[in-house]
Amino acid sequence: KGVRLIMLPRHVVPLIAFEAVVRGGAQLAPADREGLAALTAELLTYGAGSRDAYAFADAVEDAGGSLDAETHREAILVHGQFLSQDRELLLELLADALQRPRFDAAELGKLRRRRIESIRAAKDSEPQSLIGTYGRALLFGSHPYGKPVSGSETSLAAMGRADVLESYRDHFGADRLTLVFAGDFDPDWLRHAVTGAFATWRRAAVPLAPLSAPERVTGRRVLLIDSPGSEQTYFWIGNVGVARTYPLRAALDVTNTAFGGSFGSMLMQALRTRTGLTYSAHSSFRRGTVPGEFAISSFTGTSICSRVAKFFSDTVLFASSSSPTTMHQSAFSRSASLNCDLTLRPEASMSALIPASRSCRSSVQLKSRAPSLWLTSQTSGERSIGRLTCCDSSAMSRRSMPEP
């Protein structure tokens, strides 16, 4: 029926770890039903087969195992681990969760209410947990990558059991499933057991369409999210990056580690060690079948947010325009606005920071004009928490961002 099985026998410890990958994910939610995939995925473990939610949880816990579900932009994952002596129970519970979920209306109602309350609480007290969601919504716009994986208060409130059943019917099936097992098992037994457990599962009702690639941002865009009384301002600066099929992704990962992906990175040294402007700064790539975002994130005191915002732009320009021998030097040596090109050259970066490296010989350029900037802070405007205001910053005077 199309199920893919990947096995990695390891007999060091008596455990079996597993992951079931169902291709599709949050990108497939209708425009007014963001979060539907996440709600459907979590309900897989809230009762399946002959077990209700409590019996299913007891079966997992009594065996000392784990079985959880989560949603990503292009896949739903069901993962966990059990003792190898409980391999039959593992496969029974996994097969029930994927093929025979109950989607109990009462459990759906409780889970939906908890998710809505969690979003409301985040708006009130944890704006940093939503800054990436707001940033991706502005960066990707109507593209599926711009949808909030967990949904919104409005979309969740509008969902019913019929929506969940339709989503499951359309996007779950043997042709979407990849099973990965690693641990203490006999491959012949597992292959036979998986074949029997999933032999009758149907194909997904709707074919999985390929994603279109998002367009990179050209021109500056600023989104301000007002949080009155906030002592800290959170930053998320991003643009469209590369897909996971990018041929030099390993070199790009090394470059990002040097730039902002580790404690000893350029960003951390400049913003924490040398200046004390923040406790943490980080950069990362999110890659899918099409390019996801390259993003830089950090936070600082609200009173000095303009200074740090300028420092971010200086650091990005410095990293993109410096010679290999000066990559490790202070980013304060240059000054620029946010309206700049971001060019990362893994060969140059690695040769400067890791002289012994010879693993990357070709120059790699990731051009990303004018990274967009999102701020969560206390501003002078009288706006309620959670209300978003998007403006064209080309019309804003530079004097609107005061000097530190």
CSV table of C-alpha atoms in Angstrom, one decimal:
chain,number,residue,atom,x,y,z
A,1,LYS,CA,0.0,0.0,0.0
A,2,GLY,CA,3.0,2.3,-0.1
A,3,VAL,CA,4.3,2.2,3.5
A,4,ARG,CA,8.0,2.8,3.7
A,5,LEU,CA,9.9,0.9,6.4
A,6,ILE,CA,13.4,1.9,7.7
A,7,MET,CA,15.1,-0.4,10.2
A,8,LEU,CA,18.2,0.2,12.3
A,9,PRO,CA,18.9,-2.8,14.5
A,10,ARG,CA,21.0,-2.0,17.6
A,11,HIS,CA,21.2,-4.5,20.4
A,12,VAL,CA,23.2,-2.5,22.9
A,13,VAL,CA,20.2,-1.8,25.2
A,14,PRO,CA,16.8,-3.5,25.3
A,15,LEU,CA,14.9,-0.5,23.8
A,16,ILE,CA,13.1,0.2,20.6
A,17,ALA,CA,12.7,3.8,19.5
A,18,PHE,CA,10.3,4.6,16.6
A,19,GLU,CA,9.0,7.5,14.5
A,20,ALA,CA,6.1,7.4,12.1
A,21,VAL,CA,6.2,10.2,9.6
A,22,VAL,CA,2.9,11.1,7.8
A,23,ARG,CA,3.7,13.5,4.9
A,24,GLY,CA,1.4,16.5,4.7
A,25,GLY,CA,1.3,18.5,7.9
A,26,ALA,CA,0.1,22.0,8.7
A,27,GLN,CA,0.6,23.2,5.2
A,28,LEU,CA,-2.6,21.3,4.1
A,29,ALA,CA,-5.0,23.1,6.5
A,30,PRO,CA,-7.7,25.2,4.7
A,31,ALA,CA,-7.3,29.0,4.9
A,32,ASP,CA,-9.8,29.4,7.7
A,33,ARG,CA,-8.8,26.2,9.6
A,34,GLU,CA,-5.2,26.9,10.6
A,35,GLY,CA,-4.2,24.4,13.3
A,36,LEU,CA,-6.4,21.6,12.1
A,37,ALA,CA,-3.5,19.3,11.4
A,38,ALA,CA,-2.1,19.9,14.9
A,39,LEU,CA,-5.4,19.2,16.5
A,40,THR,CA,-5.9,16.1,14.5
A,41,ALA,CA,-2.4,14.8,15.3
A,42,GLU,CA,-2.7,15.3,19.0
A,43,LEU,CA,-6.1,13.5,19.1
A,44,LEU,CA,-4.4,10.4,17.6
A,45,THR,CA,-3.2,9.5,21.2
A,46,TYR,CA,-6.5,10.5,22.9
A,47,GLY,CA,-8.1,7.1,22.4
A,48,ALA,CA,-7.7,4.6,19.5
A,49,GLY,CA,-8.9,1.1,18.7
A,50,SER,CA,-10.6,-0.5,21.7
A,51,ARG,CA,-9.0,2.0,24.2
A,52,ASP,CA,-10.5,5.3,25.2
A,53,ALA,CA,-8.1,8.2,26.1
A,54,TYR,CA,-7.5,7.0,29.7
A,55,ALA,CA,-7.0,3.3,28.7
A,56,PHE,CA,-4.6,4.3,25.9
A,57,ALA,CA,-2.5,6.5,28.2
A,58,ASP,CA,-2.5,3.7,30.9
A,59,ALA,CA,-1.3,1.1,28.3
A,60,VAL,CA,1.7,3.3,27.4
A,61,GLU,CA,2.6,4.3,31.0
A,62,ASP,CA,2.1,0.8,32.5
A,63,ALA,CA,4.8,-0.4,30.0
A,64,GLY,CA,7.1,2.4,30.9
A,65,GLY,CA,7.0,3.6,27.3
A,66,SER,CA,6.2,6.9,25.5
A,67,LEU,CA,4.1,7.7,22.5
A,68,ASP,CA,3.4,11.2,21.4
A,69,ALA,CA,2.3,13.1,18.3
A,70,GLU,CA,3.4,16.5,16.9
A,71,THR,CA,2.8,18.5,13.8
A,72,HIS,CA,5.3,20.3,11.5
A,73,ARG,CA,4.8,22.3,8.4
A,74,GLU,CA,5.1,19.3,6.0
A,75,ALA,CA,4.6,16.3,8.2
A,76,ILE,CA,2.9,14.8,11.3
A,77,LEU,CA,5.1,12.7,13.5
A,78,VAL,CA,4.2,10.0,16.0
A,79,HIS,CA,7.2,9.0,18.0
A,80,GLY,CA,8.3,7.3,21.2
A,81,GLN,CA,10.1,4.3,22.6
A,82,PHE,CA,9.3,1.0,24.5
A,83,LEU,CA,11.2,-1.8,26.0
A,84,SER,CA,12.0,-4.5,23.4
A,85,GLN,CA,10.0,-7.0,25.4
A,86,ASP,CA,6.9,-4.9,24.7
A,87,ARG,CA,7.4,-4.7,21.0
A,88,GLU,CA,4.0,-6.3,20.2
A,89,LEU,CA,2.2,-3.7,22.4
A,90,LEU,CA,4.3,-0.9,20.7
A,91,LEU,CA,3.1,-2.0,17.3
A,92,GLU,CA,-0.5,-2.5,18.4
A,93,LEU,CA,-0.7,1.0,19.9
A,94,LEU,CA,1.0,2.7,17.0
A,95,ALA,CA,-1.2,0.9,14.4
A,96,ASP,CA,-4.4,1.8,16.4
A,97,ALA,CA,-3.3,5.5,16.7
A,98,LEU,CA,-2.6,5.8,13.0
A,99,GLN,CA,-5.5,3.7,11.6
A,100,ARG,CA,-8.2,3.7,14.2
A,101,PRO,CA,-8.3,6.9,16.2
A,102,ARG,CA,-11.5,7.6,18.0
A,103,PHE,CA,-11.6,11.4,17.7
A,104,ASP,CA,-13.9,11.6,20.6
A,105,ALA,CA,-16.0,14.8,20.6
A,106,ALA,CA,-15.5,15.4,24.4
A,107,GLU,CA,-11.7,15.0,24.1
A,108,LEU,CA,-11.7,17.3,21.1
A,109,GLY,CA,-13.6,20.0,23.0
A,110,LYS,CA,-11.2,19.8,26.0
A,111,LEU,CA,-8.1,19.9,23.8
A,112,ARG,CA,-9.4,22.8,21.7
A,113,ARG,CA,-10.2,24.9,24.8
A,114,ARG,CA,-6.7,24.2,26.2
A,115,ARG,CA,-5.1,25.4,23.0
A,116,ILE,CA,-7.1,28.6,22.8
A,117,GLU,CA,-6.3,29.4,26.4
A,118,SER,CA,-2.6,28.7,25.8
A,119,ILE,CA,-2.6,31.2,22.9
A,120,ARG,CA,-4.3,33.8,25.1
A,121,ALA,CA,-1.9,33.3,27.9
A,122,ALA,CA,1.0,33.7,25.5
A,123,LYS,CA,-0.3,37.0,24.3
A,124,ASP,CA,-0.6,38.3,27.9
A,125,SER,CA,2.6,37.0,29.4
A,126,GLU,CA,4.9,35.3,26.8
A,127,PRO,CA,5.1,37.4,23.7
A,128,GLN,CA,8.4,35.7,22.8
A,129,SER,CA,6.6,32.4,22.2
A,130,LEU,CA,4.6,34.0,19.4
A,131,ILE,CA,7.2,36.3,17.8
A,132,GLY,CA,8.2,33.7,15.2
A,133,THR,CA,4.6,32.9,14.3
A,134,TYR,CA,4.0,36.6,13.6
A,135,GLY,CA,7.2,36.9,11.7
A,136,ARG,CA,6.6,34.0,9.4
A,137,ALA,CA,3.0,35.2,8.8
A,138,LEU,CA,4.4,38.5,7.5
A,139,LEU,CA,7.4,37.0,5.7
A,140,PHE,CA,5.5,34.2,3.8
A,141,GLY,CA,2.1,35.9,3.5
A,142,SER,CA,-0.5,33.6,1.9
A,143,HIS,CA,2.1,30.8,1.3
A,144,PRO,CA,1.5,27.7,3.5
A,145,TYR,CA,4.6,28.4,5.5
A,146,GLY,CA,3.0,31.5,6.8
A,147,LYS,CA,0.2,29.6,8.5
A,148,PRO,CA,0.5,29.2,12.3
A,149,VAL,CA,1.0,25.4,12.9
A,150,SER,CA,-0.9,25.5,16.2
A,151,GLY,CA,-3.7,27.7,14.8
A,152,SER,CA,-5.3,30.8,16.2
A,153,GLU,CA,-8.0,31.6,18.7
A,154,THR,CA,-10.5,32.2,15.8
A,155,SER,CA,-9.6,29.2,13.7
A,156,LEU,CA,-9.6,26.7,16.6
A,157,ALA,CA,-12.9,28.0,17.9
A,158,ALA,CA,-14.5,27.3,14.5
A,159,MET,CA,-13.4,23.7,14.3
A,160,GLY,CA,-15.6,20.7,14.9
A,161,ARG,CA,-15.4,17.0,14.8
A,162,ALA,CA,-16.5,16.9,11.2
A,163,ASP,CA,-13.4,19.0,10.3
A,164,VAL,CA,-11.1,16.6,12.0
A,165,LEU,CA,-12.7,13.6,10.4
A,166,GLU,CA,-12.4,15.2,7.0
A,167,SER,CA,-8.8,16.1,7.6
A,168,TYR,CA,-7.9,12.6,8.7
A,169,ARG,CA,-9.7,11.0,5.7
A,170,ASP,CA,-8.1,13.3,3.2
A,171,HIS,CA,-4.5,13.3,4.5
A,172,PHE,CA,-3.8,10.1,6.3
A,173,GLY,CA,-3.1,6.8,4.5
A,174,ALA,CA,-0.5,4.1,3.8
A,175,ASP,CA,0.9,6.0,0.8
A,176,ARG,CA,1.9,8.9,3.1
A,177,LEU,CA,3.5,6.9,5.8
A,178,THR,CA,7.2,6.2,6.6
A,179,LEU,CA,8.0,4.1,9.7
A,180,VAL,CA,11.5,4.2,11.3
A,181,PHE,CA,12.5,1.8,14.0
A,182,ALA,CA,15.9,1.7,15.8
A,183,GLY,CA,16.9,-0.6,18.6
A,184,ASP,CA,16.8,-4.1,19.9
A,185,PHE,CA,14.6,-6.1,17.5
A,186,ASP,CA,14.8,-8.8,14.8
A,187,PRO,CA,14.5,-7.2,11.4
A,188,ASP,CA,12.6,-10.2,9.9
A,189,TRP,CA,10.1,-10.3,12.7
A,190,LEU,CA,9.5,-6.5,12.5
A,191,ARG,CA,9.1,-6.5,8.7
A,192,HIS,CA,6.5,-9.3,9.0
A,193,ALA,CA,4.7,-7.6,11.9
A,194,VAL,CA,4.5,-4.2,10.2
A,195,THR,CA,3.2,-5.8,7.0
A,196,GLY,CA,0.4,-7.5,9.0
A,197,ALA,CA,-0.4,-4.4,11.1
A,198,PHE,CA,-0.8,-2.1,8.1
A,199,ALA,CA,-1.8,-4.5,5.3
A,200,THR,CA,-5.4,-3.2,5.1
A,201,TRP,CA,-4.8,0.5,5.5
A,202,ARG,CA,-6.3,2.6,2.7
A,203,ARG,CA,-4.5,5.3,0.7
A,204,ALA,CA,-5.1,9.0,1.5
A,205,ALA,CA,-8.2,10.3,-0.2
A,206,VAL,CA,-6.5,13.4,-1.6
A,207,PRO,CA,-3.1,13.3,-3.5
A,208,LEU,CA,-0.3,15.3,-2.0
A,209,ALA,CA,0.4,18.3,-4.2
A,210,PRO,CA,3.9,19.8,-4.3
A,211,LEU,CA,4.5,23.1,-2.7
A,212,SER,CA,5.4,26.2,-4.6
A,213,ALA,CA,8.5,28.0,-3.6
A,214,PRO,CA,8.0,31.3,-1.6
A,215,GLU,CA,9.4,34.5,-3.0
A,216,ARG,CA,12.2,36.3,-1.1
A,217,VAL,CA,11.4,39.7,0.4
A,218,THR,CA,12.7,42.8,-1.4
A,219,GLY,CA,12.3,46.0,0.4
A,220,ARG,CA,12.1,46.7,4.1
A,221,ARG,CA,9.1,45.7,6.2
A,222,VAL,CA,8.6,46.3,9.9
A,223,LEU,CA,5.9,44.7,12.1
A,224,LEU,CA,5.5,46.2,15.6
A,225,ILE,CA,3.5,44.2,18.2
A,226,ASP,CA,2.7,46.4,21.2
A,227,SER,CA,3.0,44.9,24.6
A,228,PRO,CA,2.4,47.7,27.2
A,229,GLY,CA,4.6,47.5,30.3
A,230,SER,CA,7.0,45.0,28.8
A,231,GLU,CA,10.6,45.3,30.2
A,232,GLN,CA,12.0,43.4,27.3
A,233,THR,CA,11.8,43.6,23.5
A,234,TYR,CA,12.1,40.5,21.3
A,235,PHE,CA,13.5,40.5,17.8
A,236,TRP,CA,12.9,38.2,14.9
A,237,ILE,CA,14.7,39.2,11.7
A,238,GLY,CA,14.3,36.9,8.7
A,239,ASN,CA,14.0,36.2,5.0
A,240,VAL,CA,13.5,33.2,2.7
A,241,GLY,CA,16.5,30.9,2.8
A,242,VAL,CA,17.1,27.5,1.1
A,243,ALA,CA,15.4,24.2,0.7
A,244,ARG,CA,16.6,21.0,2.3
A,245,THR,CA,17.8,19.8,-1.1
A,246,TYR,CA,20.3,22.6,-1.2
A,247,PRO,CA,23.5,20.9,-2.4
A,248,LEU,CA,25.9,22.7,0.0
A,249,ARG,CA,23.6,22.6,3.1
A,250,ALA,CA,26.4,21.0,5.2
A,251,ALA,CA,28.7,23.9,4.5
A,252,LEU,CA,25.9,26.3,5.2
A,253,ASP,CA,25.3,24.7,8.6
A,254,VAL,CA,28.9,25.1,9.5
A,255,THR,CA,28.8,28.7,8.4
A,256,ASN,CA,25.7,29.4,10.4
A,257,THR,CA,27.2,27.7,13.5
A,258,ALA,CA,30.1,30.3,13.2
A,259,PHE,CA,27.7,33.2,12.6
A,260,GLY,CA,24.9,32.6,15.1
A,261,GLY,CA,24.3,28.9,15.8
A,262,SER,CA,26.4,28.3,18.9
A,263,PHE,CA,27.5,29.9,22.1
A,264,GLY,CA,30.8,30.9,20.7
A,265,SER,CA,29.3,32.4,17.5
A,266,MET,CA,29.8,35.8,16.1
A,267,LEU,CA,26.4,37.0,17.3
A,268,MET,CA,26.9,35.7,20.8
A,269,GLN,CA,30.3,37.2,21.1
A,270,ALA,CA,29.3,40.6,19.8
A,271,LEU,CA,26.0,40.9,21.6
A,272,ARG,CA,26.6,39.2,24.9
A,273,THR,CA,30.3,38.8,25.6
A,274,ARG,CA,31.6,42.1,24.4
A,275,THR,CA,28.6,44.5,24.9
A,276,GLY,CA,26.2,42.8,27.3
A,277,LEU,CA,23.3,43.9,25.2
A,278,THR,CA,21.5,40.5,25.5
A,279,TYR,CA,21.7,37.2,27.2
A,280,SER,CA,21.2,35.2,24.0
A,281,ALA,CA,21.3,35.6,20.2
A,282,HIS,CA,20.7,32.9,17.7
A,283,SER,CA,20.4,32.4,13.9
A,284,SER,CA,19.0,29.3,12.1
A,285,PHE,CA,17.7,27.9,8.9
A,286,ARG,CA,14.4,26.1,8.6
A,287,ARG,CA,14.4,24.0,5.4
A,288,GLY,CA,11.6,22.1,3.8
A,289,THR,CA,10.8,20.7,0.3
A,290,VAL,CA,10.9,24.4,-0.6
A,291,PRO,CA,13.0,27.2,1.0
A,292,GLY,CA,12.0,28.1,4.5
A,293,GLU,CA,13.3,31.0,6.5
A,294,PHE,CA,16.7,32.1,7.7
A,295,ALA,CA,16.1,34.0,10.9
A,296,ILE,CA,18.0,35.8,13.6
A,297,SER,CA,16.3,36.1,17.0
A,298,SER,CA,17.2,37.8,20.3
A,299,PHE,CA,15.9,40.1,23.0
A,300,THR,CA,17.0,43.0,25.0
A,301,GLY,CA,15.8,45.7,27.4
A,302,THR,CA,13.0,47.9,25.9
A,303,SER,CA,14.9,51.1,26.7
A,304,ILE,CA,17.8,50.1,24.4
A,305,CYS,CA,15.9,48.2,21.7
A,306,SER,CA,16.8,50.8,19.0
A,307,ARG,CA,20.5,50.4,19.7
A,308,VAL,CA,20.3,46.6,19.4
A,309,ALA,CA,18.2,46.8,16.2
A,310,LYS,CA,20.9,48.9,14.6
A,311,PHE,CA,23.5,46.6,15.9
A,312,PHE,CA,21.8,43.6,14.3
A,313,SER,CA,21.8,45.3,10.9
A,314,ASP,CA,25.5,46.3,11.3
A,315,THR,CA,26.4,42.7,12.2
A,316,VAL,CA,24.6,41.2,9.2
A,317,LEU,CA,26.2,43.6,6.8
A,318,PHE,CA,29.6,43.1,8.4
A,319,ALA,CA,29.4,39.3,8.1
A,320,SER,CA,28.3,39.6,4.4
A,321,SER,CA,30.9,42.1,3.3
A,322,SER,CA,34.0,41.3,5.4
A,323,SER,CA,37.1,39.5,4.1
A,324,PRO,CA,37.7,36.1,5.5
A,325,THR,CA,40.5,37.3,7.8
A,326,THR,CA,38.2,39.8,9.5
A,327,MET,CA,35.1,37.6,10.0
A,328,HIS,CA,35.9,37.1,13.7
A,329,GLN,CA,36.5,40.8,14.4
A,330,SER,CA,34.0,43.3,15.9
A,331,ALA,CA,30.9,44.1,13.9
A,332,PHE,CA,31.0,47.6,15.2
A,333,SER,CA,33.6,48.5,12.5
A,334,ARG,CA,30.8,49.0,9.9
A,335,SER,CA,27.5,50.8,9.9
A,336,ALA,CA,24.5,50.2,7.7
A,337,SER,CA,20.7,50.3,7.6
A,338,LEU,CA,18.6,47.2,7.4
A,339,ASN,CA,18.2,47.7,3.7
A,340,CYS,CA,21.1,45.5,2.7
A,341,ASP,CA,22.1,42.2,1.0
A,342,LEU,CA,22.8,39.2,3.2
A,343,THR,CA,25.5,37.1,1.5
A,344,LEU,CA,26.9,34.0,3.4
A,345,ARG,CA,30.0,32.4,1.9
A,346,PRO,CA,30.7,29.1,3.7
A,347,GLU,CA,34.2,28.7,2.3
A,348,ALA,CA,35.3,32.1,3.4
A,349,SER,CA,33.7,31.8,6.8
A,350,MET,CA,35.1,28.4,7.5
A,351,SER,CA,38.6,29.2,6.3
A,352,ALA,CA,38.8,32.2,8.6
A,353,LEU,CA,37.3,30.5,11.7
A,354,ILE,CA,38.5,26.9,11.1
A,355,PRO,CA,41.8,27.2,9.1
A,356,ALA,CA,42.3,23.5,8.9
A,357,SER,CA,39.1,22.9,7.1
A,358,ARG,CA,39.2,21.9,3.4
A,359,SER,CA,35.7,20.4,3.2
A,360,CYS,CA,34.2,23.2,1.1
A,361,ARG,CA,35.9,24.6,-1.9
A,362,SER,CA,33.1,26.3,-3.9
A,363,SER,CA,31.8,29.7,-3.0
A,364,VAL,CA,28.2,29.6,-1.8
A,365,GLN,CA,26.0,32.7,-1.8
A,366,LEU,CA,22.6,33.1,-0.1
A,367,LYS,CA,21.3,36.5,-1.2
A,368,SER,CA,18.4,37.8,0.8
A,369,ARG,CA,17.6,41.5,0.3
A,370,ALA,CA,16.4,43.6,3.1
A,371,PRO,CA,15.7,41.3,6.0
A,372,SER,CA,12.4,42.0,7.5
A,373,LEU,CA,12.3,43.1,11.2
A,374,TRP,CA,9.7,42.2,13.8
A,375,LEU,CA,9.7,43.7,17.3
A,376,THR,CA,7.6,42.9,20.3
A,377,SER,CA,7.9,45.8,22.7
A,378,GLN,CA,6.3,48.7,24.5
A,379,THR,CA,5.7,51.5,22.1
A,380,SER,CA,4.1,54.9,22.3
A,381,GLY,CA,1.0,53.8,20.4
A,382,GLU,CA,-2.2,53.0,22.2
A,383,ARG,CA,-2.8,49.5,20.9
A,384,SER,CA,-4.1,46.4,22.7
A,385,ILE,CA,-2.0,43.3,23.2
A,386,GLY,CA,-2.0,41.0,20.2
A,387,ARG,CA,-3.2,43.6,17.6
A,388,LEU,CA,-0.8,43.7,14.7
A,389,THR,CA,0.2,46.8,12.8
A,390,CYS,CA,2.1,46.4,9.5
A,391,CYS,CA,3.7,49.4,7.9
A,392,ASP,CA,6.0,50.2,5.0
A,393,SER,CA,9.1,51.4,6.7
A,394,SER,CA,10.3,53.3,3.6
A,395,ALA,CA,7.9,56.0,4.6
A,396,MET,CA,9.2,56.2,8.2
A,397,SER,CA,11.8,58.8,9.1
A,398,ARG,CA,15.1,57.4,10.5
A,399,ARG,CA,14.4,59.8,13.4
A,400,SER,CA,11.5,57.6,14.4
A,401,MET,CA,14.1,55.2,15.8
A,402,PRO,CA,15.8,57.3,18.5
A,403,GLU,CA,19.5,57.1,19.2
A,404,PRO,CA,20.6,55.1,22.2
